[in-house]
Short mmCIF file of C-alpha atoms and ligand atoms in Angstrom, two decimals:
data_model
loop_
_atom_site.label_atom_id
_atom_site.label_comp_id
_atom_site.label_asym_id
_atom_site.label_seq_id
_atom_site.Cartn_x
_atom_site.Cartn_y
_atom_site.Cartn_z
CA ALA Q 928 -30.48 -13.75 -31.36
CA LYS Q 929 -30.98 -17.32 -30.22
CA ALA Q 930 -28.55 -18.63 -32.84
CA ALA Q 931 -25.96 -16.03 -31.88
CA GLY Q 932 -26.39 -17.06 -28.26
CA ARG Q 933 -25.71 -20.66 -29.12
CA ASP Q 934 -22.67 -19.72 -31.16
CA GLN Q 935 -21.30 -17.84 -28.23
CA LEU Q 936 -21.98 -20.79 -25.99
CA VAL Q 937 -20.13 -23.15 -28.32
CA CYS Q 938 -17.27 -20.72 -28.61
CA TYR Q 939 -17.10 -20.33 -24.83
CA ASP Q 940 -17.15 -24.08 -24.40
CA THR Q 941 -14.26 -24.50 -26.84
CA GLN Q 942 -12.25 -21.82 -25.13
CA LEU Q 943 -12.88 -23.40 -21.77
CA ARG Q 944 -11.83 -26.82 -23.08
CA THR Q 945 -8.67 -25.36 -24.57
CA ARG Q 946 -7.90 -23.74 -21.27
CA HIS Q 947 -8.49 -26.95 -19.34
CA LEU Q 948 -6.22 -28.80 -21.74
CA ALA Q 949 -3.53 -26.16 -21.46
CA GLN Q 950 -3.88 -26.31 -17.69
CA ALA Q 951 -3.65 -30.10 -17.62
CA ARG Q 952 -0.56 -29.95 -19.82
CA MET Q 953 1.00 -27.36 -17.56
CA VAL Q 954 0.38 -29.53 -14.49
CA ASP Q 955 2.13 -32.48 -16.19
CA ARG Q 956 5.08 -30.37 -17.23
CA LEU Q 957 5.32 -28.75 -13.82
CA ARG Q 958 5.26 -32.14 -12.09
CA ASP Q 959 7.99 -33.23 -14.48
CA ALA Q 960 10.07 -30.12 -13.79
CA LEU Q 961 9.74 -30.69 -10.05
CA GLU Q 962 10.82 -34.34 -10.35
CA HIS Q 963 13.80 -33.45 -12.52
CA ASP Q 964 15.01 -30.53 -10.43
CA GLN Q 965 14.23 -28.00 -13.16
CA LEU Q 966 12.70 -25.43 -10.83
CA SER Q 967 14.84 -22.91 -9.04
CA VAL Q 968 14.59 -20.46 -6.18
CA TYR Q 969 15.40 -16.77 -6.42
CA TYR Q 970 15.84 -14.47 -3.44
CA GLN Q 971 14.79 -10.86 -2.95
CA PRO Q 972 16.22 -8.68 -0.16
CA VAL Q 973 14.04 -7.16 2.56
CA VAL Q 974 15.77 -4.16 4.13
CA ASP Q 975 15.58 -2.29 7.42
CA PHE Q 976 14.41 1.27 6.63
CA ALA Q 977 16.53 2.53 9.53
CA ASN Q 978 19.89 1.62 7.95
CA ASP Q 979 19.16 0.08 4.51
CA ARG Q 980 20.70 -3.21 5.63
CA TRP Q 981 19.44 -6.57 4.33
CA VAL Q 982 17.74 -8.30 7.21
CA THR Q 983 15.86 -10.99 5.30
CA VAL Q 984 15.67 -12.58 1.86
CA GLU Q 985 12.35 -13.87 0.49
CA ALA Q 986 12.47 -17.14 -1.46
CA LEU Q 987 10.51 -16.99 -4.73
CA ALA Q 988 9.98 -20.02 -6.97
CA ARG Q 989 11.13 -19.81 -10.60
CA TRP Q 990 10.41 -22.02 -13.61
CA GLU Q 991 12.64 -21.06 -16.49
CA THR Q 992 15.20 -22.29 -18.97
CA ASP Q 993 17.47 -20.41 -21.36
CA GLU Q 994 14.66 -20.34 -23.94
CA TRP Q 995 11.52 -19.60 -21.95
CA SER Q 996 10.10 -18.87 -18.53
CA VAL Q 997 6.69 -19.18 -16.91
CA SER Q 998 5.83 -16.54 -14.33
CA PRO Q 999 4.83 -17.61 -10.78
CA ASP Q 1000 1.54 -15.78 -11.30
CA GLN Q 1001 0.82 -18.46 -13.93
CA PHE Q 1002 2.27 -21.64 -12.46
CA ILE Q 1003 1.56 -21.11 -8.75
CA PRO Q 1004 -2.24 -21.02 -9.30
CA VAL Q 1005 -1.96 -24.18 -11.45
CA ALA Q 1006 0.06 -25.83 -8.69
CA GLU Q 1007 -2.56 -24.74 -6.13
CA ASP Q 1008 -5.49 -26.11 -8.16
CA SER Q 1009 -3.80 -29.45 -8.80
CA GLY Q 1010 -2.46 -29.97 -5.29
CA LEU Q 1011 1.11 -29.99 -6.63
CA ILE Q 1012 1.76 -26.91 -4.49
CA VAL Q 1013 2.34 -29.17 -1.47
CA ALA Q 1014 5.33 -30.91 -3.09
CA LEU Q 1015 6.50 -27.69 -4.72
CA GLY Q 1016 6.27 -25.78 -1.45
CA THR Q 1017 8.24 -28.44 0.40
CA TRP Q 1018 10.90 -28.42 -2.33
CA VAL Q 1019 11.24 -24.60 -2.13
CA LEU Q 1020 11.34 -24.69 1.67
CA ARG Q 1021 14.08 -27.33 1.81
CA LYS Q 1022 16.17 -25.71 -0.92
CA ALA Q 1023 15.81 -22.23 0.60
CA CYS Q 1024 16.73 -23.42 4.11
CA ARG Q 1025 19.90 -25.04 2.71
CA ASP Q 1026 20.84 -21.87 0.80
CA ALA Q 1027 20.06 -19.55 3.70
CA ALA Q 1028 21.81 -21.50 6.48
CA GLY Q 1029 25.22 -20.14 5.43
CA TRP Q 1030 23.94 -16.60 4.92
CA HIS Q 1031 22.47 -16.68 8.40
CA ARG Q 1032 25.59 -18.16 9.99
CA ASP Q 1033 27.92 -15.64 8.35
CA HIS Q 1034 25.78 -12.51 8.14
CA GLY Q 1035 22.70 -13.02 10.34
CA THR Q 1036 20.44 -12.84 7.27
CA ARG Q 1037 16.98 -14.31 7.83
CA LEU Q 1038 14.79 -16.26 5.37
CA ALA Q 1039 11.14 -15.78 4.37
CA VAL Q 1040 9.27 -18.56 2.54
CA ASN Q 1041 5.78 -18.47 1.03
CA VAL Q 1042 3.43 -21.15 2.33
CA SER Q 1043 0.22 -22.14 0.58
CA VAL Q 1044 -2.93 -22.83 2.57
CA HIS Q 1045 -2.86 -26.35 1.06
CA GLN Q 1046 0.44 -27.05 2.82
CA LEU Q 1047 -1.01 -25.89 6.14
CA ARG Q 1048 -3.88 -28.35 5.78
CA GLU Q 1049 -1.51 -31.33 5.60
CA ALA Q 1050 -1.20 -33.26 8.86
CA ASP Q 1051 2.61 -33.26 8.72
CA PHE Q 1052 3.31 -29.62 7.81
CA ALA Q 1053 4.95 -28.62 11.10
CA ALA Q 1054 7.10 -31.78 10.97
CA VAL Q 1055 8.15 -30.97 7.38
CA VAL Q 1056 9.29 -27.50 8.49
CA ARG Q 1057 11.12 -28.82 11.56
CA THR Q 1058 12.92 -31.41 9.41
CA ALA Q 1059 13.89 -28.80 6.79
CA LEU Q 1060 15.36 -26.66 9.59
CA ALA Q 1061 17.18 -29.55 11.26
CA ASP Q 1062 18.60 -30.90 7.96
CA SER Q 1063 19.88 -27.47 6.88
CA GLY Q 1064 21.07 -26.16 10.23
CA LEU Q 1065 19.04 -22.96 9.87
CA PRO Q 1066 17.77 -21.98 13.35
CA PRO Q 1067 13.95 -21.74 13.68
CA GLY Q 1068 14.22 -18.08 14.69
CA ALA Q 1069 15.78 -17.27 11.30
CA LEU Q 1070 12.72 -18.46 9.33
CA SER Q 1071 9.54 -16.52 8.52
CA LEU Q 1072 6.56 -18.25 6.96
CA GLU Q 1073 4.40 -16.01 4.76
CA ILE Q 1074 0.76 -17.06 4.79
CA THR Q 1075 -2.35 -15.37 3.43
CA GLU Q 1076 -5.73 -14.67 4.96
CA SER Q 1077 -7.07 -17.68 3.04
CA VAL Q 1078 -6.05 -19.88 6.01
CA LEU Q 1079 -9.28 -18.60 7.53
CA VAL Q 1080 -11.36 -19.96 4.67
CA GLY Q 1081 -12.51 -23.55 4.53
CA ALA Q 1082 -13.91 -26.15 6.86
CA GLY Q 1083 -13.39 -25.70 10.59
CA THR Q 1084 -11.12 -28.72 10.97
CA GLN Q 1085 -8.78 -27.51 8.21
CA ARG Q 1086 -8.54 -24.11 9.83
CA THR Q 1087 -7.91 -25.71 13.23
CA GLN Q 1088 -5.15 -27.85 11.71
CA ALA Q 1089 -3.50 -24.80 10.11
CA ILE Q 1090 -3.63 -22.81 13.35
CA ALA Q 1091 -2.23 -25.77 15.31
CA HIS Q 1092 0.77 -25.98 12.93
CA LEU Q 1093 1.46 -22.25 13.17
CA THR Q 1094 1.13 -22.27 16.95
CA GLU Q 1095 3.54 -25.20 17.26
CA LEU Q 1096 6.11 -23.63 14.90
CA ARG Q 1097 5.88 -20.25 16.61
CA ALA Q 1098 6.53 -21.91 19.95
CA ALA Q 1099 9.75 -23.23 18.36
CA GLY Q 1100 10.71 -19.66 17.35
CA VAL Q 1101 9.54 -19.55 13.71
CA VAL Q 1102 8.06 -16.17 12.69
CA VAL Q 1103 4.65 -16.01 11.00
CA ALA Q 1104 3.73 -13.17 8.62
CA ILE Q 1105 0.43 -12.32 6.94
CA ASP Q 1106 1.26 -11.76 3.25
CA ASP Q 1107 -0.59 -9.41 0.87
CA PHE Q 1108 -2.24 -7.74 3.86
CA GLY Q 1109 -5.26 -5.67 2.92
CA THR Q 1110 -6.13 -7.50 -0.30
CA GLY Q 1111 -8.36 -10.18 1.25
CA PHE Q 1112 -11.92 -9.71 2.29
CA SER Q 1113 -11.99 -11.02 5.83
CA SER Q 1114 -12.64 -8.88 8.87
CA LEU Q 1115 -9.68 -7.63 10.87
CA SER Q 1116 -10.57 -9.63 13.97
CA TYR Q 1117 -8.34 -12.50 12.84
CA LEU Q 1118 -5.30 -10.33 13.58
CA ARG Q 1119 -5.95 -10.96 17.27
CA THR Q 1120 -6.85 -14.62 16.98
CA LEU Q 1121 -4.30 -15.95 14.46
CA PRO Q 1122 -0.81 -16.80 15.72
CA ILE Q 1123 1.09 -14.15 13.73
CA ASP Q 1124 4.02 -11.79 14.29
CA THR Q 1125 4.17 -9.55 11.24
CA ILE Q 1126 1.98 -7.84 8.65
CA LYS Q 1127 3.26 -7.66 5.10
CA ILE Q 1128 1.52 -4.67 3.51
CA ASP Q 1129 0.56 -5.35 -0.11
CA ARG Q 1130 2.15 -3.16 -2.76
CA ALA Q 1131 -1.32 -1.93 -3.77
CA PHE Q 1132 -1.05 0.41 -0.74
CA VAL Q 1133 2.32 1.89 -1.59
CA PRO Q 1134 1.78 5.59 -2.31
CA CYS Q 1135 3.00 6.89 -5.63
CA ALA Q 1136 5.54 9.30 -4.18
CA GLN Q 1137 5.27 11.90 -6.94
CA THR Q 1138 1.73 12.76 -5.95
CA GLU Q 1139 1.78 11.46 -2.37
CA ASP Q 1140 -1.91 10.72 -2.65
CA PRO Q 1141 -3.23 11.67 0.83
CA GLN Q 1142 -5.70 8.77 0.85
CA GLN Q 1143 -2.97 6.20 0.15
CA VAL Q 1144 -0.82 7.78 2.85
CA ALA Q 1145 -3.74 7.63 5.30
CA MET Q 1146 -4.21 3.91 4.58
CA VAL Q 1147 -0.57 3.01 5.20
CA ARG Q 1148 -0.50 5.16 8.34
CA ALA Q 1149 -3.60 3.37 9.66
CA ILE Q 1150 -2.20 -0.11 8.93
CA VAL Q 1151 1.12 0.75 10.62
CA GLU Q 1152 -0.77 2.13 13.62
CA LEU Q 1153 -2.92 -1.01 13.80
CA ALA Q 1154 0.16 -3.26 13.62
CA ARG Q 1155 1.91 -1.26 16.34
CA GLY Q 1156 -1.15 -1.41 18.59
CA LEU Q 1157 -1.25 -5.19 18.24
CA GLY Q 1158 2.49 -5.58 18.74
CA LEU Q 1159 3.05 -6.78 15.16
CA GLY Q 1160 5.97 -5.95 12.87
CA THR Q 1161 5.49 -4.34 9.45
CA VAL Q 1162 7.03 -5.05 6.06
CA VAL Q 1163 5.95 -3.13 2.99
CA GLU Q 1164 6.39 -4.62 -0.47
CA GLY Q 1165 6.67 -3.00 -3.88
CA VAL Q 1166 9.08 -0.19 -2.91
CA GLU Q 1167 10.30 0.92 -6.33
CA THR Q 1168 11.83 4.38 -5.76
CA SER Q 1169 13.85 6.15 -3.09
CA ALA Q 1170 11.06 8.75 -2.81
CA GLN Q 1171 8.63 5.97 -1.86
CA ALA Q 1172 11.14 4.61 0.65
CA THR Q 1173 11.37 8.04 2.27
CA VAL Q 1174 7.59 8.35 2.60
CA LEU Q 1175 7.15 4.81 3.94
CA LYS Q 1176 9.94 5.24 6.45
CA ARG Q 1177 8.35 8.47 7.67
CA LEU Q 1178 5.03 6.65 8.04
CA GLY Q 1179 6.69 4.24 10.47
CA CYS Q 1180 7.11 1.11 8.33
CA GLU Q 1181 9.95 -1.00 9.69
CA LEU Q 1182 11.05 -3.10 6.75
CA GLY Q 1183 10.77 -2.66 2.98
CA GLN Q 1184 11.09 -4.85 -0.09
CA GLY Q 1185 11.02 -3.94 -3.76
CA TYR Q 1186 12.92 -3.22 -6.95
CA HIS Q 1187 14.44 -0.11 -5.34
CA TYR Q 1188 16.47 -2.39 -3.05
CA GLY Q 1189 16.88 -5.30 -5.41
CA ARG Q 1190 15.05 -7.69 -7.69
CA PRO Q 1191 14.81 -11.41 -6.95
CA VAL Q 1192 18.16 -13.02 -7.94
CA PRO Q 1193 19.76 -16.49 -7.84
CA ALA Q 1194 21.46 -17.73 -4.67
CA ASP Q 1195 25.01 -17.12 -5.93
CA VAL Q 1196 24.24 -13.43 -6.49
CA ILE Q 1197 22.99 -13.16 -2.90
CA SER Q 1198 26.17 -14.87 -1.63
CA ALA Q 1199 28.36 -12.49 -3.62
CA THR Q 1200 26.45 -9.41 -2.45
CA LEU Q 1201 26.62 -10.48 1.19
CA ALA Q 1202 30.38 -11.02 0.97
CA PRO Q 1203 32.22 -8.62 3.34
CA GLU Q 1204 33.95 -6.66 0.56
CA ASN Q 1205 30.51 -5.69 -0.79
CA GLN Q 1206 29.08 -4.45 2.49
CA PRO Q 1207 28.77 -0.72 3.21
P1 C2E F 1100 4.46 -12.42 -3.19
O1 C2E F 1100 4.69 -13.44 -2.13
O2 C2E F 1100 3.61 -11.26 -2.83
O3 C2E F 1100 5.91 -12.00 -3.68
C1 C2E F 1100 6.23 -10.70 -4.11
C2 C2E F 1100 6.13 -10.58 -5.61
O4 C2E F 1100 6.28 -9.21 -5.97
C3 C2E F 1100 7.22 -11.32 -6.37
O5 C2E F 1100 6.67 -11.76 -7.60
C4 C2E F 1100 8.26 -10.22 -6.60
O6 C2E F 1100 9.12 -10.49 -7.69
C5 C2E F 1100 7.36 -9.05 -6.86
N1 C2E F 1100 8.00 -7.78 -6.56
C6 C2E F 1100 9.00 -7.54 -5.69
N2 C2E F 1100 9.33 -6.23 -5.62
C7 C2E F 1100 8.52 -5.59 -6.49
C8 C2E F 1100 8.38 -4.21 -6.89
O7 C2E F 1100 9.08 -3.31 -6.43
N3 C2E F 1100 7.43 -3.93 -7.81
C9 C2E F 1100 6.65 -4.90 -8.35
N4 C2E F 1100 5.74 -4.55 -9.26
N5 C2E F 1100 6.75 -6.23 -8.00
C10 C2E F 1100 7.67 -6.56 -7.07
P2 C2E F 1100 6.89 -13.22 -8.17
O8 C2E F 1100 8.25 -13.74 -7.82
O9 C2E F 1100 6.49 -13.19 -9.60
O10 C2E F 1100 5.85 -14.09 -7.34
C11 C2E F 1100 4.48 -13.86 -7.45
C12 C2E F 1100 3.72 -14.59 -6.37
O11 C2E F 1100 3.82 -16.00 -6.56
C13 C2E F 1100 4.25 -14.33 -4.96
O12 C2E F 1100 3.77 -13.10 -4.49
C14 C2E F 1100 3.67 -15.53 -4.23
O13 C2E F 1100 2.32 -15.29 -3.89
C15 C2E F 1100 3.72 -16.61 -5.30
N6 C2E F 1100 4.91 -17.46 -5.06
C16 C2E F 1100 6.18 -17.35 -5.53
N7 C2E F 1100 6.95 -18.35 -5.08
C17 C2E F 1100 6.16 -19.12 -4.29
C18 C2E F 1100 6.37 -20.33 -3.52
O14 C2E F 1100 7.47 -20.89 -3.42
N8 C2E F 1100 5.28 -20.82 -2.84
C19 C2E F 1100 4.04 -20.23 -2.89
N9 C2E F 1100 3.01 -20.78 -2.21
N10 C2E F 1100 3.82 -19.11 -3.59
C20 C2E F 1100 4.86 -18.55 -4.28
CA1 CA F 1101 5.40 -13.36 -0.08
CA1 CA F 1102 3.08 -10.28 -0.89
CA1 CA F 1103 1.38 -11.14 -3.96
#
């Protein structure tokens, strides 16, 4: 048994080393891709349940070529662990603001960008956002920053820094949303203390419309009620069918996002879809 144990240990160690190597290689290649402009940004529509109109597009980072692609669920964690997420996040923000400025000017479309907790801990984050807005011409009120509950984790000074950035940007008109709401483990009290405007309900809560699981429905209803009571907006993600859209709309969700309305697509596809001849 002892020998088997050691074998397992050796095997585990090798696997771990392989993984570390793979990870290190991925960081190098990602840094390279970032330097050589080989990343791209896709956009997914967020619609108003009341009229099915696109109100916002969410910017989502992509790393792909004609031959292969790496999913964000793989490279974003690597970027987070290596600290590269700060440069990557700034690149996405600047690119997305440039793309979205015209959409906002011509169609009133707003932009949502994901922000890592590592970005919020940088001393110059608010300045980076203000510069991206000024350089692109996108008004502050047209930008939402999507953050996660993890801003509450970490040393007190880092949290204070993050909250100071969000407070400053909100004062300038930028909207702050809590992403993946309901999947973290913190208490709900932060909803009153964090400077936020909107709750983005994680797709784990979206009821499967065929069964309309009463417990799922009760959860969404409670979250919507909570948001309303606190004066916060609601977006629900992972809307895949029109039946789900109907249920979520009835439950009082304001905005929805998901494959039912459109998958993430390159900027030129968004431009073409927003063109007047394609509007209902
Ligand atoms: P997220 O912010 O929660 O983004 C929504 C994810 O759900 C996207 O995955 C989107 O493609 C996917 N999705 C949209 N509608 C549906 C649907 O109806 N059904 C299902 N099953 N999935 C749907 P994606 O693009 O692979 O991104 C994954 C995550 O990577 C994002 O989750 C976000 O946390 C992170 N991410 C992506 N781009 C960035 C970025 O620029 N910065 C940071 N910090 N994180 C990013
Ligand atoms: Ca998001
Ligand atoms: Ca989300
Ligand atoms: Ca997510």
